[in-house]
CSV table of C-alpha atoms and ligand atoms in Angstrom, one decimal:
chain,number,residue,atom,x,y,z
A,1,MET,CA,0.0,-0.4,-0.2
A,2,GLU,CA,1.8,3.0,-0.8
A,3,GLU,CA,2.0,5.6,1.9
A,4,LYS,CA,0.2,8.6,2.8
A,5,PRO,CA,2.7,11.9,2.6
A,6,ALA,CA,2.9,13.5,6.2
A,7,LYS,CA,0.4,16.6,6.6
A,8,ARG,CA,2.3,19.7,7.0
A,9,GLN,CA,1.7,20.8,10.7
A,10,LYS,CA,-0.1,24.2,10.5
A,11,PRO,CA,2.6,26.4,13.4
A,12,PRO,CA,0.7,27.5,15.5
A,13,THR,CA,-1.6,30.5,16.0
A,14,PHE,CA,0.4,32.0,18.7
A,15,GLN,CA,4.3,32.2,19.0
A,16,SER,CA,6.9,33.9,21.9
A,17,VAL,CA,7.6,38.0,20.9
A,18,THR,CA,10.3,38.0,18.8
A,19,GLY,CA,13.6,38.2,20.9
A,20,ILE,CA,12.6,37.3,23.9
A,21,TYR,CA,14.8,34.2,25.2
A,22,GLU,CA,12.3,31.2,26.3
A,23,ILE,CA,14.4,28.3,29.2
A,24,LEU,CA,13.4,24.8,27.7
A,25,PRO,CA,13.5,21.7,29.8
A,26,GLU,CA,16.3,20.6,28.3
A,27,GLU,CA,18.3,23.8,28.9
A,28,ALA,CA,17.2,24.3,32.4
A,29,PRO,CA,20.0,22.3,33.7
A,30,ILE,CA,22.6,24.2,33.1
A,31,TRP,CA,20.9,27.4,33.9
A,32,GLU,CA,20.2,25.8,37.7
A,33,LYS,CA,24.2,25.0,37.5
A,34,ALA,CA,24.8,29.0,36.8
A,35,TYR,CA,22.5,29.8,39.4
A,36,SER,CA,23.9,27.5,42.0
A,37,ALA,CA,28.0,29.2,41.1
A,38,VAL,CA,26.6,32.4,41.4
A,39,LYS,CA,25.0,31.8,44.6
A,40,ASN,CA,28.1,29.9,46.3
A,41,ALA,CA,30.3,32.8,45.0
A,42,ALA,CA,27.3,35.3,46.6
A,43,GLN,CA,27.5,33.2,49.9
A,44,PHE,CA,31.5,32.9,50.1
A,45,TYR,CA,32.7,36.6,48.4
A,46,ASP,CA,29.1,38.0,51.3
A,47,PHE,CA,27.3,39.0,48.7
A,48,LYS,CA,23.5,39.1,50.1
A,49,ARG,CA,20.3,38.9,47.3
A,50,MET,CA,18.3,41.9,46.5
A,51,GLU,CA,15.1,42.2,44.2
A,52,THR,CA,14.0,44.8,43.1
A,53,GLY,CA,11.0,45.3,40.6
A,54,ILE,CA,10.6,44.8,36.9
A,55,ILE,CA,9.4,48.0,36.0
A,56,GLU,CA,10.7,51.4,37.1
A,57,ASN,CA,10.7,54.8,36.4
A,58,ALA,CA,12.0,56.4,32.9
A,59,ASP,CA,13.8,59.0,34.6
A,60,LEU,CA,15.9,56.6,36.7
A,61,PHE,CA,17.5,55.2,33.9
A,62,ALA,CA,18.0,58.7,31.8
A,63,ARG,CA,19.7,59.7,35.3
A,64,ALA,CA,21.2,56.9,35.6
A,65,VAL,CA,22.9,55.6,32.6
A,66,GLY,CA,22.7,58.6,30.5
A,67,GLU,CA,20.4,60.8,28.6
A,68,ASP,CA,22.4,59.8,25.1
A,69,THR,CA,23.4,56.3,25.4
A,70,ASP,CA,21.2,53.7,23.0
A,71,ILE,CA,19.9,51.8,26.3
A,72,VAL,CA,18.1,54.9,26.9
A,73,THR,CA,17.6,56.8,24.1
A,74,LYS,CA,17.2,53.1,21.5
A,75,GLN,CA,15.9,50.5,23.6
A,76,MET,CA,13.8,51.6,26.6
A,77,PHE,CA,9.9,48.8,26.8
A,78,PHE,CA,7.7,51.5,27.5
A,79,VAL,CA,4.7,50.2,29.9
A,80,ARG,CA,1.9,51.6,30.1
A,81,SER,CA,-1.1,52.2,32.5
A,82,ARG,CA,-4.2,54.0,32.1
A,83,THR,CA,-3.0,57.3,33.7
A,84,HIS,CA,0.9,56.2,34.5
A,85,GLN,CA,4.0,55.6,32.5
A,86,TRP,CA,7.3,53.7,33.4
A,87,VAL,CA,9.8,51.3,31.8
A,88,LEU,CA,11.1,48.1,32.2
A,89,ARG,CA,14.4,48.1,33.7
A,90,PRO,CA,17.1,48.2,31.1
A,91,GLU,CA,19.7,46.6,33.8
A,92,GLY,CA,19.9,46.2,37.2
A,93,THR,CA,22.9,48.7,39.0
A,94,ALA,CA,20.4,51.8,38.9
A,95,PRO,CA,17.9,50.2,40.6
A,96,ILE,CA,20.1,48.5,43.2
A,97,VAL,CA,21.3,52.0,43.7
A,98,ARG,CA,17.6,53.5,43.8
A,99,ALA,CA,17.0,50.8,46.5
A,100,TYR,CA,20.3,51.4,48.4
A,101,LEU,CA,19.0,55.1,49.3
A,102,GLN,CA,14.6,53.9,49.2
A,103,TYR,CA,15.3,51.5,52.2
A,104,GLY,CA,18.4,53.4,54.0
A,105,MET,CA,21.4,51.0,53.1
A,106,SER,CA,23.7,53.8,53.8
A,107,ALA,CA,23.2,53.7,57.3
A,108,TRP,CA,24.2,49.8,56.9
A,109,LEU,CA,27.6,48.8,58.1
A,110,GLN,CA,29.2,49.6,55.0
A,111,PRO,CA,30.1,48.3,51.7
A,112,VAL,CA,26.5,47.3,51.3
A,113,LYS,CA,27.1,43.8,49.3
A,114,LEU,CA,24.3,42.8,47.6
A,115,TYR,CA,23.6,40.2,44.4
A,116,TYR,CA,20.8,39.8,41.9
A,117,PHE,CA,19.0,37.7,39.4
A,118,GLY,CA,17.1,38.7,37.0
A,119,PRO,CA,14.9,39.8,33.5
A,120,MET,CA,16.4,43.2,32.1
A,121,PHE,CA,14.9,44.7,28.6
A,122,ARG,CA,16.6,46.4,25.8
A,123,HIS,CA,14.9,46.9,22.5
A,124,GLU,CA,17.7,45.9,20.3
A,125,LYS,CA,18.3,44.3,16.9
A,126,PRO,CA,17.7,40.5,17.7
A,127,GLN,CA,20.6,38.7,16.6
A,128,ALA,CA,22.7,35.6,18.1
A,129,GLY,CA,23.4,36.0,21.9
A,130,ARG,CA,21.3,39.7,22.0
A,131,TYR,CA,17.8,39.6,23.1
A,132,ARG,CA,15.2,42.3,24.2
A,133,GLN,CA,14.7,39.8,27.6
A,134,MET,CA,17.4,38.8,28.8
A,135,GLN,CA,18.3,37.6,32.7
A,136,GLN,CA,21.6,39.2,34.5
A,137,THR,CA,23.2,39.0,37.0
A,138,GLY,CA,24.8,41.2,39.2
A,139,PHE,CA,27.0,41.7,42.0
A,140,GLU,CA,27.4,45.5,43.2
A,141,VAL,CA,29.5,46.9,46.4
A,142,LEU,CA,27.8,50.7,47.4
A,143,GLY,CA,29.4,53.1,50.4
A,144,GLY,CA,32.5,52.7,51.6
A,145,GLU,CA,36.2,52.7,51.2
A,146,PRO,CA,36.5,53.9,46.7
A,147,ASP,CA,39.4,51.3,47.3
A,148,ALA,CA,41.2,49.3,44.1
A,149,ILE,CA,41.2,46.0,46.8
A,150,PHE,CA,37.1,46.1,45.8
A,151,ASP,CA,37.4,46.3,42.4
A,152,ALA,CA,39.9,43.3,42.2
A,153,GLN,CA,37.1,41.3,44.9
A,154,VAL,CA,34.6,41.3,42.6
A,155,MET,CA,36.6,41.0,39.7
A,156,LEU,CA,37.5,37.9,41.5
A,157,VAL,CA,34.0,36.9,42.0
A,158,ALA,CA,33.3,37.0,38.4
A,159,PHE,CA,36.2,35.1,38.0
A,160,ARG,CA,35.8,32.1,40.5
A,161,ILE,CA,31.8,31.9,38.6
A,162,LEU,CA,33.1,31.5,35.7
A,163,ARG,CA,35.8,28.7,36.6
A,164,ASP,CA,33.3,27.2,38.7
A,165,LEU,CA,31.5,26.5,35.3
A,166,GLY,CA,34.1,25.1,33.2
A,167,ILE,CA,35.0,28.2,31.6
A,168,LYS,CA,38.4,28.5,31.5
A,169,GLU,CA,39.5,30.7,28.3
A,170,ALA,CA,37.6,33.8,30.0
A,171,VAL,CA,39.5,36.7,29.0
A,172,THR,CA,38.9,39.6,31.1
A,173,GLU,CA,39.4,43.2,29.6
A,174,VAL,CA,40.3,46.3,32.0
A,175,ASN,CA,40.4,49.8,31.5
A,176,SER,CA,39.7,52.9,33.3
A,177,ILE,CA,38.5,56.0,32.1
A,178,GLY,CA,39.8,58.7,34.7
A,179,CYS,CA,37.5,60.8,37.4
A,180,ARG,CA,36.0,64.2,37.2
A,181,VAL,CA,39.6,65.6,37.6
A,182,CYS,CA,40.9,64.0,34.6
A,183,GLN,CA,37.9,62.7,32.4
A,184,PRO,CA,37.8,66.8,31.0
A,185,ASN,CA,41.2,66.6,29.6
A,186,ILE,CA,40.6,63.2,28.2
A,187,LYS,CA,37.6,63.9,26.5
A,188,ARG,CA,39.6,67.7,25.3
A,189,LYS,CA,42.4,65.5,23.0
A,190,LEU,CA,39.6,63.1,22.2
A,191,VAL,CA,37.6,65.7,20.5
A,192,ALA,CA,40.8,67.3,18.7
A,193,TYR,CA,42.4,64.5,17.6
A,194,TYR,CA,38.5,63.2,16.2
A,195,ARG,CA,37.3,67.1,14.8
A,196,THR,CA,40.6,66.5,12.0
A,197,LYS,CA,39.9,63.1,11.5
A,198,ALA,CA,35.9,63.3,11.2
A,199,SER,CA,35.2,63.1,7.7
A,200,LYS,CA,36.7,59.7,7.7
A,201,VAL,CA,34.7,58.7,10.5
A,202,CYS,CA,31.0,57.1,10.6
A,203,ALA,CA,28.0,59.1,11.2
A,204,ASP,CA,27.3,58.0,14.5
A,205,CYS,CA,31.3,58.6,15.2
A,206,ARG,CA,30.0,62.2,13.8
A,207,ALA,CA,27.6,62.8,16.0
A,208,ARG,CA,29.7,61.5,19.3
A,209,ILE,CA,32.7,64.1,18.6
A,210,ASN,CA,30.5,66.9,20.8
A,211,ARG,CA,27.9,64.9,22.5
A,212,ASN,CA,29.8,61.6,24.3
A,213,PRO,CA,33.7,61.5,22.9
A,214,PHE,CA,34.6,58.6,25.1
A,215,ARG,CA,32.0,56.8,23.3
A,216,LEU,CA,34.1,57.3,20.3
A,217,LEU,CA,36.8,54.7,21.5
A,218,ASP,CA,34.0,52.0,21.2
A,219,CYS,CA,33.0,52.1,17.5
A,220,LYS,CA,33.0,48.6,16.2
A,221,ARG,CA,32.2,49.9,12.6
A,222,GLU,CA,35.2,49.3,10.0
A,223,GLU,CA,35.6,52.6,8.6
A,224,CYS,CA,36.7,54.2,12.1
A,225,GLN,CA,39.2,51.3,12.8
A,226,GLU,CA,42.6,53.0,12.1
A,227,VAL,CA,41.0,56.6,12.9
A,228,LYS,CA,41.0,55.0,16.6
A,229,ALA,CA,44.0,53.2,16.3
A,230,GLY,CA,45.8,56.5,16.7
A,231,ALA,CA,43.6,57.8,19.5
A,232,PRO,CA,45.1,59.5,21.9
A,233,THR,CA,44.8,57.0,25.1
A,234,ILE,CA,43.0,57.3,27.9
A,235,LEU,CA,45.7,55.6,30.6
A,236,ASP,CA,48.4,58.4,29.6
A,237,SER,CA,46.4,61.3,30.2
A,238,LEU,CA,45.4,59.8,34.0
A,239,CYS,CA,45.2,62.2,36.8
A,240,SER,CA,47.9,60.8,40.1
A,241,GLY,CA,45.1,59.7,41.9
A,242,CYS,CA,43.3,57.6,38.8
A,243,LYS,CA,46.7,56.5,38.0
A,244,ALA,CA,47.4,54.7,41.6
A,245,HIS,CA,44.0,53.4,41.6
A,246,PHE,CA,44.8,51.9,38.6
A,247,ARG,CA,47.8,50.7,39.5
A,248,ASN,CA,46.5,48.8,42.6
A,249,LEU,CA,44.1,47.0,41.1
A,250,LEU,CA,46.8,45.6,38.3
A,251,GLU,CA,48.6,44.5,41.5
A,252,HIS,CA,45.8,43.0,43.2
A,253,LEU,CA,45.0,40.9,40.4
A,254,ASP,CA,48.3,39.7,40.0
A,255,GLU,CA,48.8,38.8,43.6
A,256,LEU,CA,45.0,36.8,43.4
A,257,LYS,CA,46.3,35.5,39.7
A,258,VAL,CA,43.4,36.5,38.0
A,259,PRO,CA,44.3,37.0,34.5
A,260,TYR,CA,43.5,40.0,32.4
A,261,ARG,CA,44.3,42.1,29.3
A,262,LEU,CA,44.8,45.7,28.9
A,263,ASN,CA,42.1,47.2,26.4
A,264,ASN,CA,42.8,51.4,25.9
A,265,SER,CA,39.8,51.4,24.1
A,266,LEU,CA,37.4,50.2,26.5
A,267,VAL,CA,35.1,52.9,27.8
A,268,ARG,CA,31.7,50.3,28.6
A,269,GLY,CA,27.9,51.6,26.6
A,270,LEU,CA,26.3,53.1,29.8
A,271,ASP,CA,27.3,56.7,31.2
A,272,TYR,CA,27.8,56.0,35.2
A,273,TYR,CA,31.5,54.8,35.2
A,274,ASN,CA,34.4,56.4,36.4
A,275,ARG,CA,37.8,54.8,36.8
A,276,THR,CA,38.1,50.9,36.0
A,277,VAL,CA,36.0,49.7,34.1
A,278,PHE,CA,36.2,45.8,32.6
A,279,GLU,CA,34.4,43.2,30.5
A,280,PHE,CA,34.6,39.7,29.8
A,281,PHE,CA,34.9,37.9,26.8
A,282,ALA,CA,35.0,33.8,26.4
A,283,ALA,CA,37.9,32.4,24.0
A,284,GLU,CA,35.1,29.3,23.4
A,285,ALA,CA,32.0,31.4,22.6
A,286,GLY,CA,30.4,29.8,19.1
A,287,GLU,CA,30.4,31.0,16.1
A,288,GLY,CA,29.1,35.0,15.4
A,289,LYS,CA,28.7,35.3,19.5
A,290,ALA,CA,32.9,36.1,19.9
A,291,GLY,CA,32.8,40.2,20.0
A,292,LEU,CA,29.8,39.4,22.6
A,293,ALA,CA,30.9,39.9,26.2
A,294,ILE,CA,29.4,37.9,28.8
A,295,GLY,CA,30.0,40.3,31.4
A,296,GLY,CA,31.1,44.0,32.2
A,297,GLY,CA,31.2,46.1,34.9
A,298,GLY,CA,32.9,48.8,36.5
A,299,ARG,CA,33.5,51.4,39.3
A,300,TYR,CA,30.5,54.2,39.7
A,301,ASP,CA,32.1,56.9,42.5
A,302,TYR,CA,29.0,59.1,41.5
A,303,LEU,CA,26.3,57.3,40.9
A,304,ILE,CA,24.6,57.6,44.2
A,305,GLU,CA,25.2,61.5,44.3
A,306,ALA,CA,23.8,61.8,40.7
A,307,LEU,CA,20.5,59.8,42.3
A,308,GLY,CA,20.0,62.1,45.0
A,309,GLY,CA,22.6,60.1,48.2
A,310,ARG,CA,25.4,61.6,50.0
A,311,PRO,CA,28.7,60.7,47.6
A,312,ALA,CA,29.7,57.8,48.0
A,313,PRO,CA,31.4,55.2,46.2
A,314,GLY,CA,30.5,52.4,44.4
A,315,LEU,CA,31.1,49.5,42.2
A,316,GLY,CA,30.0,46.1,40.2
A,317,PHE,CA,29.7,43.5,37.1
A,318,ALA,CA,26.7,41.8,35.6
A,319,PHE,CA,26.9,38.9,33.7
A,320,GLY,CA,24.2,38.1,30.9
A,321,LEU,CA,23.3,34.5,31.6
A,322,GLU,CA,21.8,33.0,28.5
A,323,ARG,CA,25.7,34.0,26.8
A,324,LEU,CA,26.7,32.6,30.3
A,325,VAL,CA,24.8,29.5,29.3
A,326,GLY,CA,25.2,29.8,25.5
A,327,ILE,CA,29.1,29.0,26.4
A,328,ILE,CA,28.8,26.4,28.0
A,329,LYS,CA,26.2,24.7,25.9
A,330,ASP,CA,28.3,25.2,23.0
A,331,ARG,CA,31.2,23.7,24.6
A,332,LYS,CA,32.1,20.3,22.6
A,333,ASN,CA,32.5,18.4,26.1
A,334,GLY,CA,29.3,18.9,26.7
A,335,GLY,CA,30.7,20.1,30.6
A,336,GLY,CA,27.4,21.6,31.4
A,337,ARG,CA,24.9,19.4,30.7
A,338,GLY,CA,24.2,19.1,34.5
A,339,ARG,CA,23.1,15.8,36.1
A,340,ARG,CA,21.4,13.7,34.0
A,341,GLN,CA,19.6,10.8,34.7
A,342,GLN,CA,20.6,7.3,35.2
A,343,VAL,CA,17.8,5.3,35.7
A,344,PHE,CA,14.8,4.8,33.7
A,345,PHE,CA,11.8,3.5,36.7
A,346,ILE,CA,9.0,1.4,35.2
A,347,HIS,CA,5.9,0.1,36.4
A,348,VAL,CA,3.8,-2.8,35.3
A,349,GLY,CA,-0.1,-3.0,37.0
A,350,GLU,CA,-1.9,-1.2,39.4
A,351,VAL,CA,-0.7,-3.1,42.9
A,352,ALA,CA,3.0,-2.1,41.3
A,353,LYS,CA,1.4,1.6,40.2
A,354,LYS,CA,0.0,2.2,43.6
A,355,LYS,CA,3.8,1.2,45.3
A,356,SER,CA,5.9,3.3,42.9
A,357,LEU,CA,5.9,6.7,44.3
A,358,GLY,CA,7.7,5.4,47.6
A,359,ILE,CA,10.2,3.0,45.4
A,360,LEU,CA,11.3,7.0,44.2
A,361,GLU,CA,11.0,8.2,47.6
A,362,MET,CA,14.0,5.9,48.2
A,363,LEU,CA,15.8,6.8,45.1
A,364,ARG,CA,15.3,10.4,45.6
A,365,LYS,CA,16.4,10.5,49.2
A,366,GLU,CA,20.0,8.4,48.1
A,367,ASN,CA,20.2,11.2,45.5
A,368,ILE,CA,20.0,8.7,42.5
A,369,PRO,CA,18.6,11.0,39.4
A,370,VAL,CA,15.4,8.5,38.3
A,371,ALA,CA,13.6,9.4,35.0
A,372,ALA,CA,9.6,8.0,35.0
A,373,SER,CA,7.2,7.8,32.7
A,374,LEU,CA,4.6,7.2,35.6
A,375,GLY,CA,1.0,6.4,34.4
A,376,LYS,CA,2.4,4.5,31.7
A,377,ASP,CA,2.3,0.6,31.5
A,378,GLU,CA,3.0,-0.3,28.6
A,379,LEU,CA,6.7,-2.5,29.1
A,380,GLY,CA,7.6,-2.2,25.4
A,381,ARG,CA,6.9,1.6,25.0
A,382,GLN,CA,8.6,2.7,28.4
A,383,ILE,CA,11.9,0.5,27.4
A,384,ALA,CA,12.0,2.4,24.4
A,385,LEU,CA,11.5,6.0,25.8
A,386,ALA,CA,15.1,5.1,27.9
A,387,ASP,CA,16.3,3.5,25.5
A,388,LYS,CA,16.0,7.1,23.8
A,389,GLU,CA,17.0,8.8,26.9
A,390,GLY,CA,20.0,6.5,26.2
A,391,ILE,CA,19.4,5.2,30.0
A,392,GLU,CA,21.0,2.0,30.5
A,393,ILE,CA,19.8,0.9,34.0
A,394,VAL,CA,15.9,0.1,33.8
A,395,LEU,CA,14.2,-1.1,36.7
A,396,ILE,CA,10.9,-3.2,36.2
A,397,PHE,CA,8.8,-3.2,39.0
A,398,GLY,CA,5.7,-5.6,38.4
A,399,GLN,CA,2.7,-7.4,40.3
A,400,LYS,CA,5.5,-10.5,41.0
A,401,GLU,CA,7.8,-7.8,42.1
A,402,VAL,CA,5.2,-6.3,44.5
A,403,TYR,CA,4.8,-9.8,46.1
A,404,GLU,CA,8.2,-10.7,46.2
A,405,ASP,CA,9.5,-7.1,47.1
A,406,SER,CA,12.1,-7.2,44.9
A,407,ILE,CA,13.0,-4.8,42.0
A,408,ILE,CA,13.7,-6.1,38.2
A,409,VAL,CA,17.6,-4.5,37.7
A,410,LYS,CA,18.1,-4.5,34.1
A,411,ASN,CA,21.3,-3.1,31.7
A,412,LEU,CA,19.6,-2.3,28.8
A,413,LYS,CA,23.1,-2.2,26.5
A,414,THR,CA,23.6,-5.8,27.5
A,415,GLY,CA,20.3,-6.7,27.7
A,416,ILE,CA,21.3,-8.5,31.5
A,417,GLN,CA,18.8,-8.2,34.0
A,418,GLU,CA,18.6,-9.7,37.8
A,419,THR,CA,15.9,-9.5,40.3
A,420,VAL,CA,16.7,-7.7,44.1
A,421,PRO,CA,14.9,-7.4,46.9
A,422,ILE,CA,13.9,-4.1,47.5
A,423,ARG,CA,16.5,-3.4,50.5
A,424,LYS,CA,19.6,-3.9,48.3
A,425,MET,CA,18.3,-1.5,45.6
A,426,VAL,CA,19.8,1.3,46.3
A,427,GLU,CA,23.4,-0.2,47.1
A,428,GLU,CA,23.0,-2.1,43.7
A,429,ILE,CA,21.7,0.3,41.7
A,430,LYS,CA,25.0,2.6,43.0
A,431,ARG,CA,27.4,0.0,42.4
A,432,ARG,CA,25.8,0.0,38.7
A,433,ILE,CA,26.4,3.6,37.9
A,434,LYS,CA,30.2,3.9,39.1
A,435,ASN,CA,30.9,1.3,36.6
A,436,GLU,CA,29.4,2.8,34.3
B,501,HAM,P1,25.9,45.8,30.4
B,501,HAM,O1,26.9,45.6,29.8
B,501,HAM,O2,24.8,46.5,29.8
B,501,HAM,O3,26.6,46.0,31.8
B,501,HAM,O4,25.3,44.3,30.4
B,501,HAM,C1,25.5,43.3,31.1
B,501,HAM,C2,25.7,42.1,30.7
B,501,HAM,O5,24.8,41.1,30.4
B,501,HAM,C3,26.5,42.1,28.7
B,501,HAM,O6,27.7,42.1,28.8
B,501,HAM,C4,25.9,40.5,28.1
B,501,HAM,O7,26.8,39.7,28.9
B,501,HAM,C5,24.7,41.0,28.8
B,501,HAM,N1,24.1,42.0,27.9
B,501,HAM,C6,23.6,42.4,27.7
B,501,HAM,N2,22.6,43.0,26.9
B,501,HAM,C7,22.6,42.0,26.6
B,501,HAM,C8,21.4,41.4,26.0
B,501,HAM,N3,20.4,42.0,24.9
B,501,HAM,N4,21.4,40.5,25.3
B,501,HAM,C9,21.5,39.2,25.9
B,501,HAM,N5,23.0,39.6,26.9
B,501,HAM,C10,23.2,40.8,27.4
B,501,HAM,C11,25.2,46.5,32.9
B,501,HAM,O8,24.1,46.3,32.6
B,501,HAM,C12,25.8,46.8,34.3
B,501,HAM,N6,24.4,47.2,35.1
B,501,HAM,C13,26.6,45.7,34.5
B,501,HAM,C14,27.1,46.7,36.2
B,501,HAM,C15,26.4,46.2,37.2
B,501,HAM,N7,28.0,46.9,36.7
B,501,HAM,C16,27.9,47.8,37.5
B,501,HAM,N8,27.3,47.1,38.4
């Protein structure tokens, strides 16, 4: 008989919104791994969890991130009720500083060290590694002394998280962009240089010459690279205070054996930074994602004041979790797959079904990850399912086994099976898992 051609499935009526990254179950274990690496680091380095709202006042970001930044001019999502308008937060630092001031944290023991997880929203052109809703985890140090030891510590926290996740080849790029004392001088030099080259750079750069000269160094366009390469370097024009701070930081990093690379043109896309700025890149990033930072941060000693507080220093960093997870996923050795189920439990018949949950509990208590398709009775189909999942050890529990207080342990690869008493089940499975 002639086979009918398979019907083409209609796409579902509703799809997720463009640029929204959704975590599917198969990827969830990697996310869990990332969350726990972050939590472990936070606990070890004494950062307390803080979660701010997702909706904020637009002015907060205009004031903190900068009126002229891409985030504020092009990328904010607005949320309206009948009477009010807010934005979905595009980043986490400004809300954390807002909360520091709102909840009187400047009266706590300084510095206050906080960390957070959560979605951020930026209306960017969606492409690999660039989403409109993305998850960040961030660490912030607020108040206290503006000592370079804190810069080194936050960079160390980030480095530890990456190492913990097996991302060994991460490169930390670092730069100093000066302070209120030296920045005007540095900007003057940049403006003077770029004015003589205005015809050779892109339209965006021409617009930045007077508005935001630091961003000239951030341009990735091919036609601007030659001019950029000849631009005056920031490091040469730092004031003595900023030079000393930067030198101290590098000494701490050397001492801590945190690898870094100086990048003279690293300026970051948010305006609140001063002195130290840094970004993390993974050498092992997948195709098309090599230039994307997996995280970034720096010092923001004027932000608390700019948002209405008494002058106090601050610094921090954030990772983009999709990018972090992406690297783990892309890695050839699949090192980030999380714990996979190694045992598949099958019940056959009503009597066995009733006792199934109890048996699964015994395995869970012993921390043995077990898969099961509870409620399905057909032995052959369940074995096929285990096989499809790549699980070798199958536990078969039927009526006979219920009465004998036993269970069948079968190896799908060798086909060998044996019946073991329930009280020896855990021991037997552990032995087999170890030998696998
Ligand atoms: P940011 O560099 O704008 O810094 O973002 C931090 C990280 O979030 C980036 O390095 C990247 O991994 C990820 N990210 C940013 N935009 C996207 C996107 N559209 N899609 C996917 N991932 C993205 C900040 O947000 C600062 N608040 C970091 C900070 C904390 N500075 C001091 N404290």
